[in-house]
C-alpha atoms as a PDB file:
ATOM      1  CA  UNK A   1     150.348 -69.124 -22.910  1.00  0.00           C
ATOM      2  CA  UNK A   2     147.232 -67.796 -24.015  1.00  0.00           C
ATOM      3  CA  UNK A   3     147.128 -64.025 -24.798  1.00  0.00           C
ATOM      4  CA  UNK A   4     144.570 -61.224 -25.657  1.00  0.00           C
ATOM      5  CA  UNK A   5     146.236 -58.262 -27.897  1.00  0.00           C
ATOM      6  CA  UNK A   6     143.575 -55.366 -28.352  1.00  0.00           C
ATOM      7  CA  UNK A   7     145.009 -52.536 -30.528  1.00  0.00           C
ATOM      8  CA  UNK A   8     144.218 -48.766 -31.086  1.00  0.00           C
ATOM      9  CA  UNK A   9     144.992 -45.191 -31.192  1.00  0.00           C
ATOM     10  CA  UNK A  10     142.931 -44.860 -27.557  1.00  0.00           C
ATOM     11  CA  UNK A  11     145.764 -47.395 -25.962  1.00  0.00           C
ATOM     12  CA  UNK A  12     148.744 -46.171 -24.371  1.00  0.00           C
ATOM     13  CA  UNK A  13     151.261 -47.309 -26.885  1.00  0.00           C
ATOM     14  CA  UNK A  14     148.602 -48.463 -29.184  1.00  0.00           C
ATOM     15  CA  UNK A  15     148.091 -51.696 -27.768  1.00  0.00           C
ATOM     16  CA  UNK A  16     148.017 -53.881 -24.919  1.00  0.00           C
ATOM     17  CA  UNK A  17     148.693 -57.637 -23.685  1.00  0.00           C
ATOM     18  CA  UNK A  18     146.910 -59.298 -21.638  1.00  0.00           C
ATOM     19  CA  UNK A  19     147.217 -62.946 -20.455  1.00  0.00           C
ATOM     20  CA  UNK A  20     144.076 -65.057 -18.738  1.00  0.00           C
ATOM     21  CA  UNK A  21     145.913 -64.167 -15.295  1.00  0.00           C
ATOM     22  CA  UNK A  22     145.750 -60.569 -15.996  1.00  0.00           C
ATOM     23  CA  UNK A  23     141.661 -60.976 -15.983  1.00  0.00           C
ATOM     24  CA  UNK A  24     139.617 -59.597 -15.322  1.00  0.00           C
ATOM     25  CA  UNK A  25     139.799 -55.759 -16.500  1.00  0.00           C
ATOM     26  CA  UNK A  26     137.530 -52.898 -16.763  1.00  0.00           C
ATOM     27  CA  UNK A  27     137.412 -50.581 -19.657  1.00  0.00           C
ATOM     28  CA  UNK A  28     136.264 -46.666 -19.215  1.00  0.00           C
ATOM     29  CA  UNK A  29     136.582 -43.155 -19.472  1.00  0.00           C
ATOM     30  CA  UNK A  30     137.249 -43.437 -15.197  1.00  0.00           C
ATOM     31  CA  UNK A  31     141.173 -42.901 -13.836  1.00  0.00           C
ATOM     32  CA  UNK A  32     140.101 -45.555 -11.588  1.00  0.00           C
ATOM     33  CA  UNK A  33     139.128 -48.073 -14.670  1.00  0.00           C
ATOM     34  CA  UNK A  34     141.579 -50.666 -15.079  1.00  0.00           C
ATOM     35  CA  UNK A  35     142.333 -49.762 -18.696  1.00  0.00           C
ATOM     36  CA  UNK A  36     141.379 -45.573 -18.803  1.00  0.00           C
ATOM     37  CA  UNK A  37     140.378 -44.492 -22.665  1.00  0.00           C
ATOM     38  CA  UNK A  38     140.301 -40.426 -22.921  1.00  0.00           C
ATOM     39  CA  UNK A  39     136.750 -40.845 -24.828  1.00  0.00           C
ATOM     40  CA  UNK A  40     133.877 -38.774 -23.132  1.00  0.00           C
ATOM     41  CA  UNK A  41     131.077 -41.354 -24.910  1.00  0.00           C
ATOM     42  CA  UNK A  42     132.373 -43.696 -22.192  1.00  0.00           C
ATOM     43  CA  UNK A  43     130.707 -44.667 -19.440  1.00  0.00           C
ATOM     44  CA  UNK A  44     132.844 -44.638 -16.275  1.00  0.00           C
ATOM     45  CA  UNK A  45     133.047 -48.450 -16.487  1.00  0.00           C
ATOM     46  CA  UNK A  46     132.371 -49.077 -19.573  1.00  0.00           C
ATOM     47  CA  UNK A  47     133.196 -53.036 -20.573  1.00  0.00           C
ATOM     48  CA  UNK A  48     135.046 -55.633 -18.754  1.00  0.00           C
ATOM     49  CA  UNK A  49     136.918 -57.892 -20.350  1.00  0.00           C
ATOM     50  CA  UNK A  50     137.051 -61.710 -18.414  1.00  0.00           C
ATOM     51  CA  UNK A  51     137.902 -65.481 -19.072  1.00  0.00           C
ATOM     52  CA  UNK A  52     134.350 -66.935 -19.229  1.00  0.00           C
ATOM     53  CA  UNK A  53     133.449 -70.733 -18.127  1.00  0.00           C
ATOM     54  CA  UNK A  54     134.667 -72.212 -21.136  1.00  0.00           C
ATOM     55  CA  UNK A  55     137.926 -70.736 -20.892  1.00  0.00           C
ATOM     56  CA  UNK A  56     137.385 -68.011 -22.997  1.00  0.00           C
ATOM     57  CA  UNK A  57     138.285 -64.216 -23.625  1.00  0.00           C
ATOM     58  CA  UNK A  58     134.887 -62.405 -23.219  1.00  0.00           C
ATOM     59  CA  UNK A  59     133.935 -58.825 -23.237  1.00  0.00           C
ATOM     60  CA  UNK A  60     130.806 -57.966 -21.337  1.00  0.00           C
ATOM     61  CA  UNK A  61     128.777 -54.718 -20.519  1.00  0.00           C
ATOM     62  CA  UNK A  62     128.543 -52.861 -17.494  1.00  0.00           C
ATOM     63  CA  UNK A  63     125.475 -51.498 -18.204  1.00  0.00           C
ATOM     64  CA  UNK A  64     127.301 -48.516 -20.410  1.00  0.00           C
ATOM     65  CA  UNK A  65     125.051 -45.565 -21.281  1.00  0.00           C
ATOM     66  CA  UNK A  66     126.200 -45.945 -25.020  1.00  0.00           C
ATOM     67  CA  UNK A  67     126.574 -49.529 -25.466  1.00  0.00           C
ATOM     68  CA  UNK A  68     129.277 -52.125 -26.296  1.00  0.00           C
ATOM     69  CA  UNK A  69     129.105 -52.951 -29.754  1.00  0.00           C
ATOM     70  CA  UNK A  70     131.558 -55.475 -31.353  1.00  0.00           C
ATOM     71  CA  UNK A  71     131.560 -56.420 -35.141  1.00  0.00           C
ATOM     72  CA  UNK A  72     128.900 -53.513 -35.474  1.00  0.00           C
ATOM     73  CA  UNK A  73     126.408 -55.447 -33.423  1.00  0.00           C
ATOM     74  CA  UNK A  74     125.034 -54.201 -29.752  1.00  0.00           C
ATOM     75  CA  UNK A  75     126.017 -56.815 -27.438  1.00  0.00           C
ATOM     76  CA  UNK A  76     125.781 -57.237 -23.902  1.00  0.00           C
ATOM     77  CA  UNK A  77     128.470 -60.004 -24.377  1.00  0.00           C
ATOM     78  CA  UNK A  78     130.617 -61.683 -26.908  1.00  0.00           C
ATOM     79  CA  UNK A  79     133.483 -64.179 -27.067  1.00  0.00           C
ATOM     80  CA  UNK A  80     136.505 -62.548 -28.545  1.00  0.00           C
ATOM     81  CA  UNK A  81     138.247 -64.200 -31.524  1.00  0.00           C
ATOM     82  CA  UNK A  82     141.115 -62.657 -33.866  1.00  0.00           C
ATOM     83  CA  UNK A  83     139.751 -59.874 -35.942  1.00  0.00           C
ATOM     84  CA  UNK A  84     136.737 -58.957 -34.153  1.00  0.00           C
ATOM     85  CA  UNK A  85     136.390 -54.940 -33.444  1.00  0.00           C
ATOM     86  CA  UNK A  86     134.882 -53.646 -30.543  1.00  0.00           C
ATOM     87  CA  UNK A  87     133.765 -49.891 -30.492  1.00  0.00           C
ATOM     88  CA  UNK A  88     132.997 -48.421 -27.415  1.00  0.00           C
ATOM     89  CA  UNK A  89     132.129 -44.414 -27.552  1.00  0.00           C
ATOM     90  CA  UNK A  90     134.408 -43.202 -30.263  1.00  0.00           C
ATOM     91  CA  UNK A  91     136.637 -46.004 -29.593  1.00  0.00           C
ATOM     92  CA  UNK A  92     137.572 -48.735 -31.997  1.00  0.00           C
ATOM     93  CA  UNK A  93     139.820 -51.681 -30.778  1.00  0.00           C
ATOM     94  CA  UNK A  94     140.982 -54.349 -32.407  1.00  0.00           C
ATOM     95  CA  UNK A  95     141.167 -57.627 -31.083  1.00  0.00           C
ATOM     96  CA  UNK A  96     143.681 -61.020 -31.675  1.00  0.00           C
ATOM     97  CA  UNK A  97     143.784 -63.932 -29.671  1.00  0.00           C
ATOM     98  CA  UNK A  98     147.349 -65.708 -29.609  1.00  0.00           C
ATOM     99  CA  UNK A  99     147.715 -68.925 -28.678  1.00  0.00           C
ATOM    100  CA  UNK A 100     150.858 -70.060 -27.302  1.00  0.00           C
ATOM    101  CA  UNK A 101     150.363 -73.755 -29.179  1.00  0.00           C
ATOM    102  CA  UNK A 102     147.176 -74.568 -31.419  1.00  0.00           C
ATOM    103  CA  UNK A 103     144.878 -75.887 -29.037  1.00  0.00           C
ATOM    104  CA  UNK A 104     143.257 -79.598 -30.136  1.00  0.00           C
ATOM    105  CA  UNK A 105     140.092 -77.638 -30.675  1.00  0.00           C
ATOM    106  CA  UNK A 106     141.545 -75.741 -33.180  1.00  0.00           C
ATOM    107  CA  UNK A 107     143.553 -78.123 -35.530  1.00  0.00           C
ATOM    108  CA  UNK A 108     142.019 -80.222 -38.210  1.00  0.00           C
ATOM    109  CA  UNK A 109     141.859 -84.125 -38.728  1.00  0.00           C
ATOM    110  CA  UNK A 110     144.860 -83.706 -41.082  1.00  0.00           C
ATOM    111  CA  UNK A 111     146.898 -82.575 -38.219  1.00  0.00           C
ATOM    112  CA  UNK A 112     145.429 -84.397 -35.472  1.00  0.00           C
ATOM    113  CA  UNK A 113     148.432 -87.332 -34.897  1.00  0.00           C
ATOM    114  CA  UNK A 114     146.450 -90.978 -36.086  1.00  0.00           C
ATOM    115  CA  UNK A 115     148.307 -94.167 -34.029  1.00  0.00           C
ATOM    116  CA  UNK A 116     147.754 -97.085 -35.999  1.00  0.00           C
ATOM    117  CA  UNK A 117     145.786 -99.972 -34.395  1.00  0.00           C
ATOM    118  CA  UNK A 118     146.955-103.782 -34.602  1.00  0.00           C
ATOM    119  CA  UNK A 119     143.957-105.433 -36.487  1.00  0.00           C
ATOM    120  CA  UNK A 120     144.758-108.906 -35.194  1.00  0.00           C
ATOM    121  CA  UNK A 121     144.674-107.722 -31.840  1.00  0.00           C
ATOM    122  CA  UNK A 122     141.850-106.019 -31.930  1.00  0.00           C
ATOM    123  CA  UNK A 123     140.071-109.419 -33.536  1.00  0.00           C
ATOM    124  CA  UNK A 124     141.152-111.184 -30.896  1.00  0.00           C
ATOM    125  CA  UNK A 125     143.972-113.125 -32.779  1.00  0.00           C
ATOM    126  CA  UNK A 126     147.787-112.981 -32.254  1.00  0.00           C
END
């Protein structure tokens, strides 16, 4: 299982998990926000984070008065990878994505599993 683990002070406990399931959420200064950060540079509904068409943890902007930035660039969206930092109002988070297994995409040719073919057969002899 695929996970999202944002950390920081703003957090209740300092962090929080969320799976793919768990998305989408909204991030903002609101009581009515999904995740509620006690930062008066956020917007009401500040961010959202979602599982985008390919599958992947994305954090988008609602529009926010002061901006979404993550790894000190204004964004209107990004796809979230271990060690990226988003800062929204005076709000840093840092972000890791756990996978449960490494995915296919992410392993190299050295540990992709090689079956070895039968040259005869594949000549067309015995």
């Amino acid at each position: 299982m695929r996970k999202l683990i944002l950390t920081s002070y703003a957090l209740k406990n300092g962090r929080c998990e969320l799976a793919a399931e768990d998305l989408p959420v909204v991030l903002g200064r609101s009581r009515h926000a999904d995740i509620s950060i006690d930062d008066e540079l956020l917007s009401r509904k500040h961010c959202e984070i979602v599982i985008n068409d390919l599958d992947q943890f994305e954090v988008r902007d609602l529009e926010s008065t002061n901006l979404t930035i993550v790894n000190e660039r204004d964004t209107e969206s990004h796809v979230l990878r271990t060690g990226d930092r988003i800062l929204i109002g005076d709000t840093e988070i840092e972000v890791e994505v756990v996978l449960a297994e490494r995915e296919i995409s992410e392993q190299t040719t050295r540990d992709l599993t090689v079956l070895p073919r039968n040259i005869d057969e594949t000549l067309g002899g015995k």
